PDB file of C-alpha atoms in Angstrom:
ATOM      1  CA  MET A 436     186.614 107.438 214.227  1.00 85.00           C
ATOM      2  CA  PHE A 437     185.825 109.016 211.537  1.00 88.00           C
ATOM      3  CA  HIS A 438     186.452 112.795 210.756  1.00 76.00           C
ATOM      4  CA  TRP A 439     183.223 114.014 208.590  1.00 77.00           C
ATOM      5  CA  LEU A 440     184.453 116.049 206.001  1.00 70.00           C
ATOM      6  CA  LYS A 441     183.104 119.638 205.041  1.00 67.00           C
ATOM      7  CA  GLY A 442     181.088 119.981 201.997  1.00 67.00           C
ATOM      8  CA  ASN A 443     180.217 122.822 200.047  1.00 65.00           C
ATOM      9  CA  ALA A 444     176.847 122.352 198.903  1.00 69.00           C
ATOM     10  CA  TYR A 445     175.963 123.790 202.723  1.00 82.00           C
ATOM     11  CA  THR A 446     179.415 125.672 203.122  1.00 91.00           C
ATOM     12  CA  MET A 447     179.398 129.807 203.277  1.00 95.00           C
ATOM     13  CA  ILE A 448     181.708 130.932 201.213  1.00 96.00           C
ATOM     14  CA  ALA A 449     182.739 134.767 199.692  1.00 98.00           C
ATOM     15  CA  THR A 450     185.266 134.402 197.001  1.00 97.00           C
ATOM     16  CA  MET A 451     187.834 137.545 196.752  1.00 98.00           C
ATOM     17  CA  ASN A 452     189.394 139.100 194.030  1.00 97.00           C
ATOM     18  CA  ASP A 453     190.806 142.618 193.199  1.00 96.00           C
ATOM     19  CA  THR A 454     187.670 143.586 192.843  1.00 97.00           C
ATOM     20  CA  ALA A 455     185.008 142.076 193.932  1.00 98.00           C
ATOM     21  CA  ILE A 456     183.388 139.946 196.906  1.00 98.00           C
ATOM     22  CA  THR A 457     181.012 136.894 195.648  1.00 98.00           C
ATOM     23  CA  LEU A 458     178.773 134.993 197.923  1.00 98.00           C
ATOM     24  CA  ASN A 459     178.016 132.010 197.010  1.00 96.00           C
ATOM     25  CA  ASN A 460     174.361 130.306 196.769  1.00 96.00           C
ATOM     26  CA  SER A 461     174.496 129.559 200.957  1.00 96.00           C
ATOM     27  CA  ALA A 462     174.933 133.199 201.838  1.00 97.00           C
ATOM     28  CA  ALA A 463     174.057 134.757 199.264  1.00 97.00           C
ATOM     29  CA  VAL A 464     170.201 133.742 200.529  1.00 97.00           C
ATOM     30  CA  TYR A 465     171.338 135.981 203.402  1.00 97.00           C
ATOM     31  CA  PHE A 466     171.048 139.395 201.070  1.00 97.00           C
ATOM     32  CA  ALA A 467     167.942 138.494 198.557  1.00 94.00           C
ATOM     33  CA  ASP A 468     166.112 141.064 199.995  1.00 92.00           C
ATOM     34  CA  THR A 469     168.841 144.002 199.820  1.00 95.00           C
ATOM     35  CA  ARG A 470     169.869 145.919 198.035  1.00 97.00           C
ATOM     36  CA  TRP A 471     172.547 147.648 200.313  1.00 98.00           C
ATOM     37  CA  THR A 472     175.290 146.699 203.100  1.00 98.00           C
ATOM     38  CA  LEU A 473     177.828 147.838 205.188  1.00 98.00           C
ATOM     39  CA  VAL A 474     181.350 146.059 205.215  1.00 98.00           C
ATOM     40  CA  GLY A 475     183.529 145.660 208.204  1.00 97.00           C
ATOM     41  CA  LEU A 476     187.144 144.821 208.953  1.00 97.00           C
ATOM     42  CA  ASP A 477     188.172 143.653 211.864  1.00 97.00           C
ATOM     43  CA  GLU A 478     191.669 144.141 211.272  1.00 96.00           C
ATOM     44  CA  GLU A 479     192.804 142.799 214.626  1.00 97.00           C
ATOM     45  CA  ASN A 480     191.495 139.797 214.354  1.00 97.00           C
ATOM     46  CA  LYS A 481     191.098 139.461 209.821  1.00 97.00           C
ATOM     47  CA  LEU A 482     187.493 139.066 210.333  1.00 98.00           C
ATOM     48  CA  LEU A 483     185.121 140.395 207.687  1.00 98.00           C
ATOM     49  CA  ALA A 484     181.304 141.534 208.393  1.00 98.00           C
ATOM     50  CA  ILE A 485     178.447 141.875 206.101  1.00 98.00           C
ATOM     51  CA  LYS A 486     175.440 143.550 207.077  1.00 98.00           C
ATOM     52  CA  PRO A 487     172.458 144.124 205.315  1.00 98.00           C
ATOM     53  CA  VAL A 488     170.895 147.599 205.174  1.00 98.00           C
ATOM     54  CA  SER A 489     167.074 146.569 204.805  1.00 95.00           C
ATOM     55  CA  LYS A 490     164.871 149.571 202.569  1.00 95.00           C
ATOM     56  CA  ASN A 491     163.598 150.468 205.963  1.00 96.00           C
ATOM     57  CA  GLU A 492     166.990 151.454 207.378  1.00 96.00           C
ATOM     58  CA  TYR A 493     167.507 153.022 203.799  1.00 96.00           C
ATOM     59  CA  ASP A 494     164.543 154.532 203.953  1.00 96.00           C
ATOM     60  CA  LEU A 495     165.523 156.277 206.858  1.00 97.00           C
ATOM     61  CA  HIS A 496     169.569 156.919 206.640  1.00 96.00           C
ATOM     62  CA  LEU A 497     170.247 155.289 210.100  1.00 97.00           C
ATOM     63  CA  TYR A 498     173.676 154.913 208.086  1.00 97.00           C
ATOM     64  CA  PRO A 499     175.764 157.599 205.843  1.00 96.00           C
ATOM     65  CA  MET A 500     175.252 156.680 201.938  1.00 96.00           C
ATOM     66  CA  GLU A 501     178.997 156.999 201.969  1.00 96.00           C
ATOM     67  CA  ASP A 502     179.325 153.598 203.987  1.00 96.00           C
ATOM     68  CA  LEU A 503     176.975 151.504 201.605  1.00 98.00           C
ATOM     69  CA  HIS A 504     177.753 149.339 199.492  1.00 98.00           C
ATOM     70  CA  LYS A 505     175.304 148.213 196.637  1.00 97.00           C
ATOM     71  CA  VAL A 506     174.809 144.340 196.171  1.00 98.00           C
ATOM     72  CA  SER A 507     173.575 143.156 193.262  1.00 97.00           C
ATOM     73  CA  VAL A 508     171.940 139.870 193.424  1.00 96.00           C
ATOM     74  CA  GLY A 509     171.592 137.255 190.867  1.00 95.00           C
ATOM     75  CA  THR A 510     170.147 133.820 190.476  1.00 94.00           C
ATOM     76  CA  GLY A 511     172.947 131.559 193.197  1.00 93.00           C
ATOM     77  CA  TYR A 512     175.455 134.606 193.502  1.00 97.00           C
ATOM     78  CA  ALA A 513     175.437 137.716 195.862  1.00 98.00           C
ATOM     79  CA  ARG A 514     178.052 140.241 194.486  1.00 98.00           C
ATOM     80  CA  ILE A 515     179.704 143.439 196.326  1.00 98.00           C
ATOM     81  CA  SER A 516     182.145 145.701 194.311  1.00 97.00           C
ATOM     82  CA  ASN A 517     184.786 147.753 195.452  1.00 97.00           C
ATOM     83  CA  LYS A 518     188.485 147.830 194.189  1.00 97.00           C
ATOM     84  CA  ALA A 519     189.149 150.090 196.863  1.00 96.00           C
ATOM     85  CA  MET A 520     187.641 148.392 199.635  1.00 97.00           C
ATOM     86  CA  MET A 521     189.193 145.003 197.822  1.00 97.00           C
ATOM     87  CA  SER A 522     192.141 146.766 198.199  1.00 97.00           C
ATOM     88  CA  ALA A 523     192.029 147.309 201.495  1.00 96.00           C
ATOM     89  CA  ILE A 524     192.036 144.076 202.636  1.00 97.00           C
ATOM     90  CA  SER A 525     194.543 142.512 200.022  1.00 97.00           C
ATOM     91  CA  SER A 526     197.046 145.078 202.324  1.00 96.00           C
ATOM     92  CA  LEU A 527     195.856 143.720 205.747  1.00 96.00           C
ATOM     93  CA  LEU A 528     195.986 140.098 204.124  1.00 96.00           C
ATOM     94  CA  GLU A 529     199.803 140.751 202.827  1.00 96.00           C
ATOM     95  CA  MET A 530     198.814 139.338 199.292  1.00 95.00           C
ATOM     96  CA  PRO A 531     197.465 138.872 195.784  1.00 96.00           C
ATOM     97  CA  LEU A 532     193.172 138.572 195.828  1.00 96.00           C
ATOM     98  CA  ASP A 533     193.441 136.474 192.991  1.00 95.00           C
ATOM     99  CA  SER A 534     189.819 134.320 193.318  1.00 95.00           C
ATOM    100  CA  ILE A 535     190.344 133.269 196.980  1.00 97.00           C
ATOM    101  CA  LYS A 536     187.552 131.307 198.583  1.00 96.00           C
ATOM    102  CA  PHE A 537     186.674 131.733 202.242  1.00 97.00           C
ATOM    103  CA  LEU A 538     185.275 130.047 205.016  1.00 95.00           C
ATOM    104  CA  ALA A 539     181.916 132.446 206.590  1.00 97.00           C
ATOM    105  CA  SER A 540     179.476 132.175 208.687  1.00 97.00           C
ATOM    106  CA  TRP A 541     176.050 134.445 209.729  1.00 97.00           C
ATOM    107  CA  ASP A 542     175.438 135.629 213.001  1.00 98.00           C
ATOM    108  CA  GLU A 543     172.419 134.950 213.858  1.00 97.00           C
ATOM    109  CA  LYS A 544     172.539 137.548 216.694  1.00 97.00           C
ATOM    110  CA  GLU A 545     174.276 140.703 215.212  1.00 97.00           C
ATOM    111  CA  LYS A 546     172.345 139.759 211.574  1.00 97.00           C
ATOM    112  CA  MET A 547     175.365 139.946 209.778  1.00 98.00           C
ATOM    113  CA  LEU A 548     178.050 137.161 208.101  1.00 98.00           C
ATOM    114  CA  ILE A 549     181.360 137.248 209.749  1.00 98.00           C
ATOM    115  CA  VAL A 550     184.024 135.920 206.630  1.00 98.00           C
ATOM    116  CA  ASP A 551     187.281 135.052 207.945  1.00 97.00           C
ATOM    117  CA  LEU A 552     189.744 136.015 206.376  1.00 97.00           C
ATOM    118  CA  ASN A 553     191.942 133.849 208.535  1.00 96.00           C
ATOM    119  CA  ASN A 554     189.976 130.176 207.040  1.00 92.00           C
ATOM    120  CA  ILE A 555     190.865 129.764 203.657  1.00 92.00           C
ATOM    121  CA  PHE A 556     188.165 127.161 201.732  1.00 89.00           C
ATOM    122  CA  ARG A 557     190.208 124.836 199.777  1.00 83.00           C
ATOM    123  CA  GLY A 558     187.347 122.559 199.374  1.00 69.00           C
TER     124      GLY A 558
END
């Protein structure tokens, strides 16, 4: 019986370094029409959530401005830069973030990207 290996063409990956989270094209598509996100950390389960904030939600001030993170979307990627946020993630993982890749998945019910900080991508 064959065990099929995960490819990376459609795999959602979040690459982390000491200043930013960069999402590959597969993950970035969910942020194509947004400029702001919420970023949440589940320290117990070592999960990171990135939730797009729509223009309407932003205009209605549904979330406190200090909770919003700007997302820069380019061709084939999206990036959220925040050194303090990355320092908190590095502390939680007890390791430096030096272009480490983590697997991510889209939660359709909650409409957010979940990055599994327990699952380093080695593809």
